[in-house]
Coordinates of C-alpha atoms and ligand atoms in Angstrom, one line a residue:
M1 CA 0.1 -27.8 25.2
R2 CA -0.7 -28.2 28.9
A3 CA 1.7 -31.0 29.1
G4 CA 4.3 -28.7 27.6
L5 CA 3.6 -26.0 30.2
K6 CA 3.9 -28.6 32.9
T7 CA 7.3 -29.8 31.7
C8 CA 8.4 -26.1 31.4
A9 CA 7.3 -25.2 34.9
P10 CA 10.2 -26.8 36.7
L11 CA 12.6 -25.3 34.2
A12 CA 11.1 -21.9 34.8
A13 CA 11.4 -22.4 38.5
L14 CA 15.0 -23.4 38.1
A15 CA 15.7 -20.3 36.0
V16 CA 14.3 -18.1 38.7
V17 CA 16.4 -19.8 41.3
A18 CA 19.5 -19.6 39.1
G19 CA 18.7 -15.9 38.5
L20 CA 18.5 -15.3 42.2
I21 CA 21.8 -17.1 42.8
M22 CA 23.5 -15.1 40.1
A23 CA 22.1 -11.8 41.5
A24 CA 23.4 -12.8 45.0
Q25 CA 26.8 -13.6 43.5
A26 CA 27.0 -10.3 41.7
S27 CA 26.2 -8.2 44.7
A28 CA 28.4 -10.3 47.0
G29 CA 31.2 -10.3 44.4
D30 CA 33.3 -7.1 44.5
P31 CA 34.7 -5.8 47.8
P32 CA 32.6 -2.7 48.9
E33 CA 35.8 -0.5 49.1
W34 CA 36.2 -0.9 45.4
S35 CA 33.3 1.5 44.9
T36 CA 33.7 3.6 48.0
P37 CA 34.4 7.2 47.0
V38 CA 37.4 9.1 48.3
K39 CA 38.1 12.8 47.6
P40 CA 40.5 13.0 44.7
F41 CA 43.9 14.5 45.6
K42 CA 47.2 15.5 44.2
I43 CA 50.0 13.0 44.9
A44 CA 53.0 14.9 43.6
G45 CA 53.8 17.4 40.8
N46 CA 51.2 16.8 38.1
V47 CA 50.0 13.4 39.3
Y48 CA 46.5 13.0 40.9
Y49 CA 44.6 10.2 42.5
V50 CA 41.1 10.0 41.0
G51 CA 40.3 6.4 42.1
T52 CA 38.2 4.9 44.9
M53 CA 39.1 3.7 48.3
G54 CA 40.1 0.2 47.0
L55 CA 40.9 0.7 43.3
A56 CA 43.3 3.3 41.9
A57 CA 42.9 5.6 38.9
Y58 CA 45.7 8.1 38.3
L59 CA 45.6 11.2 36.3
I60 CA 48.8 12.7 34.8
V61 CA 48.2 16.3 33.8
S62 CA 50.2 18.0 31.1
N63 CA 50.0 21.5 29.5
Q64 CA 48.0 19.9 26.6
G65 CA 45.5 17.6 28.3
A66 CA 45.8 14.6 30.6
I67 CA 46.5 10.9 30.6
L68 CA 44.2 8.6 32.6
L69 CA 45.7 5.4 34.0
D70 CA 42.9 2.9 34.7
G71 CA 39.2 3.4 35.1
T72 CA 38.4 0.8 37.8
T73 CA 35.1 -1.2 37.5
A74 CA 32.3 -0.5 35.1
E75 CA 30.0 0.7 37.9
N76 CA 32.5 3.4 38.9
A77 CA 32.7 5.0 35.4
R78 CA 30.8 8.2 36.4
L79 CA 32.4 8.4 39.8
I80 CA 35.9 8.4 38.2
E81 CA 34.8 11.0 35.6
R82 CA 33.5 13.2 38.4
N83 CA 36.8 12.8 40.2
I84 CA 38.7 13.9 37.1
E85 CA 36.4 17.0 36.8
A86 CA 36.9 17.7 40.5
V87 CA 40.6 18.2 40.1
G88 CA 39.9 20.7 37.4
I89 CA 40.3 18.6 34.2
P90 CA 37.3 18.7 31.8
L91 CA 36.6 15.2 30.3
H92 CA 37.4 16.4 26.8
S93 CA 40.9 17.3 28.1
V94 CA 41.6 13.6 28.8
K95 CA 43.6 12.8 25.6
R96 CA 45.1 9.4 26.4
L97 CA 43.9 6.3 28.3
I98 CA 46.3 3.7 29.5
S99 CA 45.9 0.7 31.8
D100 CA 47.7 -1.5 34.2
H101 CA 46.3 -4.8 33.1
A102 CA 43.2 -6.3 31.4
H103 CA 41.1 -7.3 34.5
Q104 CA 37.7 -5.8 35.1
D105 CA 38.6 -4.1 38.4
H106 CA 41.1 -1.9 36.5
V107 CA 39.6 -1.5 32.9
G108 CA 35.9 -2.2 33.5
A109 CA 35.1 1.5 33.1
L110 CA 37.4 2.4 30.3
A111 CA 35.0 1.7 27.4
H112 CA 32.6 4.1 29.0
I113 CA 35.3 6.7 29.7
K114 CA 36.7 6.4 26.2
R115 CA 33.3 7.2 24.8
D116 CA 32.8 10.2 27.0
T117 CA 36.3 11.7 26.5
G118 CA 37.1 10.6 23.0
A119 CA 40.6 9.8 24.2
E120 CA 43.0 7.4 22.4
F121 CA 43.6 4.1 24.2
L122 CA 47.1 2.7 24.3
A123 CA 48.0 -0.8 25.4
S124 CA 50.5 -3.5 25.1
A125 CA 50.3 -6.3 22.5
G126 CA 50.1 -8.9 25.4
D127 CA 46.8 -7.6 26.7
R128 CA 45.3 -6.4 23.4
W129 CA 43.2 -9.5 22.8
A130 CA 41.8 -9.5 26.3
L131 CA 41.0 -5.8 26.2
E132 CA 39.3 -6.0 22.8
H133 CA 37.3 -9.1 23.8
G134 CA 36.5 -8.0 27.3
R135 CA 37.8 -11.4 28.6
V136 CA 40.8 -12.5 30.6
R137 CA 43.4 -14.4 28.7
G138 CA 45.2 -17.0 30.8
D139 CA 43.9 -19.9 33.0
T140 CA 42.8 -19.0 36.5
N141 CA 41.5 -20.9 39.5
Y142 CA 38.5 -18.5 39.6
R143 CA 36.0 -17.4 37.0
P144 CA 37.0 -13.9 35.9
K145 CA 34.2 -11.3 35.3
P146 CA 33.9 -10.2 31.7
F147 CA 34.0 -6.4 30.9
A148 CA 33.1 -4.1 28.1
P149 CA 35.6 -4.5 25.3
I150 CA 37.8 -1.5 24.6
K151 CA 39.4 -0.9 21.2
V152 CA 43.2 -0.5 21.4
D153 CA 44.1 2.5 19.2
R154 CA 47.8 2.2 19.6
V155 CA 50.0 -0.7 20.7
V156 CA 52.9 0.2 23.0
R157 CA 56.2 -1.6 23.3
D158 CA 58.7 -1.9 26.1
G159 CA 60.7 1.3 26.4
D160 CA 58.3 3.4 24.3
I161 CA 57.9 7.0 25.6
I162 CA 54.4 8.4 25.4
E163 CA 54.4 12.1 25.1
L164 CA 51.6 14.6 25.7
G165 CA 52.5 18.2 25.9
D166 CA 55.2 18.6 28.6
V167 CA 54.6 15.1 30.0
A168 CA 56.6 11.9 29.1
V169 CA 55.6 8.5 30.3
T170 CA 57.8 5.4 29.7
V171 CA 56.4 2.0 29.1
H172 CA 57.7 -1.0 31.1
L173 CA 56.3 -4.4 30.1
T174 CA 56.0 -6.4 33.3
P175 CA 54.0 -9.5 32.3
G176 CA 53.0 -12.3 34.7
H177 CA 49.9 -11.2 36.4
T178 CA 48.5 -10.9 32.9
P179 CA 50.4 -11.5 29.6
G180 CA 50.4 -7.7 28.9
C181 CA 50.7 -6.3 32.4
T182 CA 52.2 -2.9 31.9
S183 CA 54.0 -0.6 34.4
W184 CA 54.5 3.1 33.5
S185 CA 56.9 5.7 34.8
T186 CA 57.3 9.4 34.7
T187 CA 59.3 12.1 36.4
V188 CA 57.6 15.0 38.3
Q189 CA 58.8 18.2 39.7
D190 CA 57.5 18.6 43.2
R191 CA 58.4 21.5 45.4
G192 CA 61.8 22.0 43.8
R193 CA 62.7 18.3 43.6
Q194 CA 62.6 15.9 40.7
L195 CA 61.0 12.6 41.6
N196 CA 60.7 9.2 39.8
V197 CA 57.1 7.9 39.9
L198 CA 56.4 4.3 39.0
F199 CA 52.9 3.1 38.3
L200 CA 53.4 -0.5 39.2
C201 CA 51.3 -3.2 37.5
S202 CA 50.1 -6.0 39.8
I203 CA 52.8 -8.6 40.6
T204 CA 50.7 -10.9 42.7
V205 CA 49.7 -14.5 41.7
A206 CA 46.1 -13.8 42.6
G207 CA 44.5 -17.0 41.3
N208 CA 46.7 -17.5 38.2
I209 CA 47.5 -21.1 37.2
L210 CA 51.3 -21.2 37.3
V211 CA 51.9 -24.8 36.1
G212 CA 50.2 -26.1 32.9
N213 CA 48.5 -22.8 32.0
H214 CA 47.4 -23.6 28.5
A215 CA 46.4 -20.0 27.5
Y216 CA 49.6 -18.5 29.0
P217 CA 52.3 -21.2 28.9
Q218 CA 55.2 -18.9 29.8
I219 CA 53.5 -17.4 32.8
A220 CA 56.1 -18.5 35.4
S221 CA 59.2 -17.4 33.4
D222 CA 57.4 -14.1 32.7
Y223 CA 56.8 -13.5 36.4
R224 CA 60.5 -14.2 37.2
A225 CA 61.8 -11.9 34.4
T226 CA 59.4 -9.2 35.7
F227 CA 60.7 -9.5 39.3
R228 CA 64.3 -9.2 38.0
K229 CA 63.5 -6.2 35.9
L230 CA 61.7 -4.4 38.7
A231 CA 64.5 -5.2 41.2
A232 CA 66.8 -3.3 38.9
M233 CA 64.6 -0.2 38.8
K234 CA 64.4 2.8 41.2
A235 CA 61.3 4.8 42.2
D236 CA 60.8 7.5 44.7
I237 CA 57.1 7.0 44.6
V238 CA 55.3 3.7 43.8
L239 CA 51.7 3.9 42.8
P240 CA 50.0 0.5 42.3
S241 CA 46.6 -0.2 40.9
H242 CA 45.4 -1.6 44.2
P243 CA 46.2 1.4 46.5
D244 CA 46.4 -0.7 49.7
I245 CA 49.5 -2.4 48.4
A246 CA 51.4 0.9 48.8
D247 CA 49.1 2.5 51.5
V248 CA 48.3 5.3 49.0
I249 CA 45.2 6.4 50.9
E250 CA 46.9 6.2 54.3
R251 CA 49.9 8.2 52.9
E252 CA 47.6 10.9 51.8
A253 CA 46.1 11.0 55.4
R254 CA 49.6 11.2 56.8
R255 CA 50.6 14.0 54.5
D256 CA 47.4 15.8 55.4
A257 CA 48.5 15.5 59.0
G258 CA 51.8 17.3 58.2
E259 CA 54.1 14.5 57.0
T260 CA 55.3 16.4 53.9
N261 CA 57.2 13.4 52.3
A262 CA 54.6 10.7 53.0
F263 CA 54.6 9.5 49.4
I264 CA 58.4 9.4 49.0
D265 CA 59.6 5.9 49.8
P266 CA 62.5 4.6 47.7
Q267 CA 62.6 1.4 49.7
L268 CA 59.0 0.5 48.8
L269 CA 59.7 -0.9 45.3
P270 CA 62.5 -3.3 46.4
S271 CA 60.4 -4.5 49.4
L272 CA 57.3 -5.1 47.3
V273 CA 59.3 -7.0 44.7
A274 CA 61.0 -9.1 47.3
E275 CA 57.7 -9.9 49.1
S276 CA 55.9 -10.7 45.8
S277 CA 58.7 -12.8 44.4
A278 CA 58.9 -14.9 47.6
A279 CA 55.1 -15.4 47.5
F280 CA 55.3 -16.4 43.8
E281 CA 58.0 -19.0 44.5
T282 CA 56.0 -20.5 47.3
A283 CA 52.9 -20.7 45.1
L284 CA 54.9 -22.2 42.2
A285 CA 56.5 -24.8 44.5
A286 CA 53.0 -25.7 45.8
A287 CA 51.7 -26.0 42.2
R288 CA 54.3 -28.5 41.1
Ligands
LIG301 ZN1 44.4 -8.2 38.2

């Protein structure tokens, strides 16, 4: 028995060390701005920003409840819920949940928010497995964090129109970053103008294996098809899941300072697509 204890001791010590290393990795993991609160604000028409400094969550409000796009990380769940309430929407009025793509920084909080709101969760077939297993599908050069699985209540297809009250949101499958990466669009009426709003799924390579990806073999051709598709689209306002990509927080500050049209930028989509497409081709060439 003593001998057993003796042989266990080094293992126990190792376990403690491993635990400490894991704790250090967890706290050092996510960028701090991902959980830094910002005051929620209206972007245009019935579209609100309810995310954090570094991760977006968008609320599209209709006359019969609201649609929430993304929940950000698990640790932010209550923060996002408070932001929704702060723009005047009770949680039980959130009727639909949708997401950008199945990575923990965008969908980590959705299982929690789904429980609290009772909302229906809509997602593409390409990300369904990942969402329902809480694990990234596709080979990456980093170890993706798992997240709480979220049951998909309804699978959406390219071109589907999601209706809620007086709001209609169109589904645009834009795979590559994940197999089911989904962009969404809607039109808003803002101060007498009609504006096209595109909620753009991530189009960065971001650690994805582009050549020899066993879990996602068609990744490279998907990226290219997505770039072609997005290059043919028009948007007055582009709202990505990482707000810094479109300077969402800065644009709000500019508008606050008097620049009324700070969010309207029809050149943003073509320039983001050109930039990301070039970066993708460079990464693909390097991977070959
Ligand atoms: Zn991602």
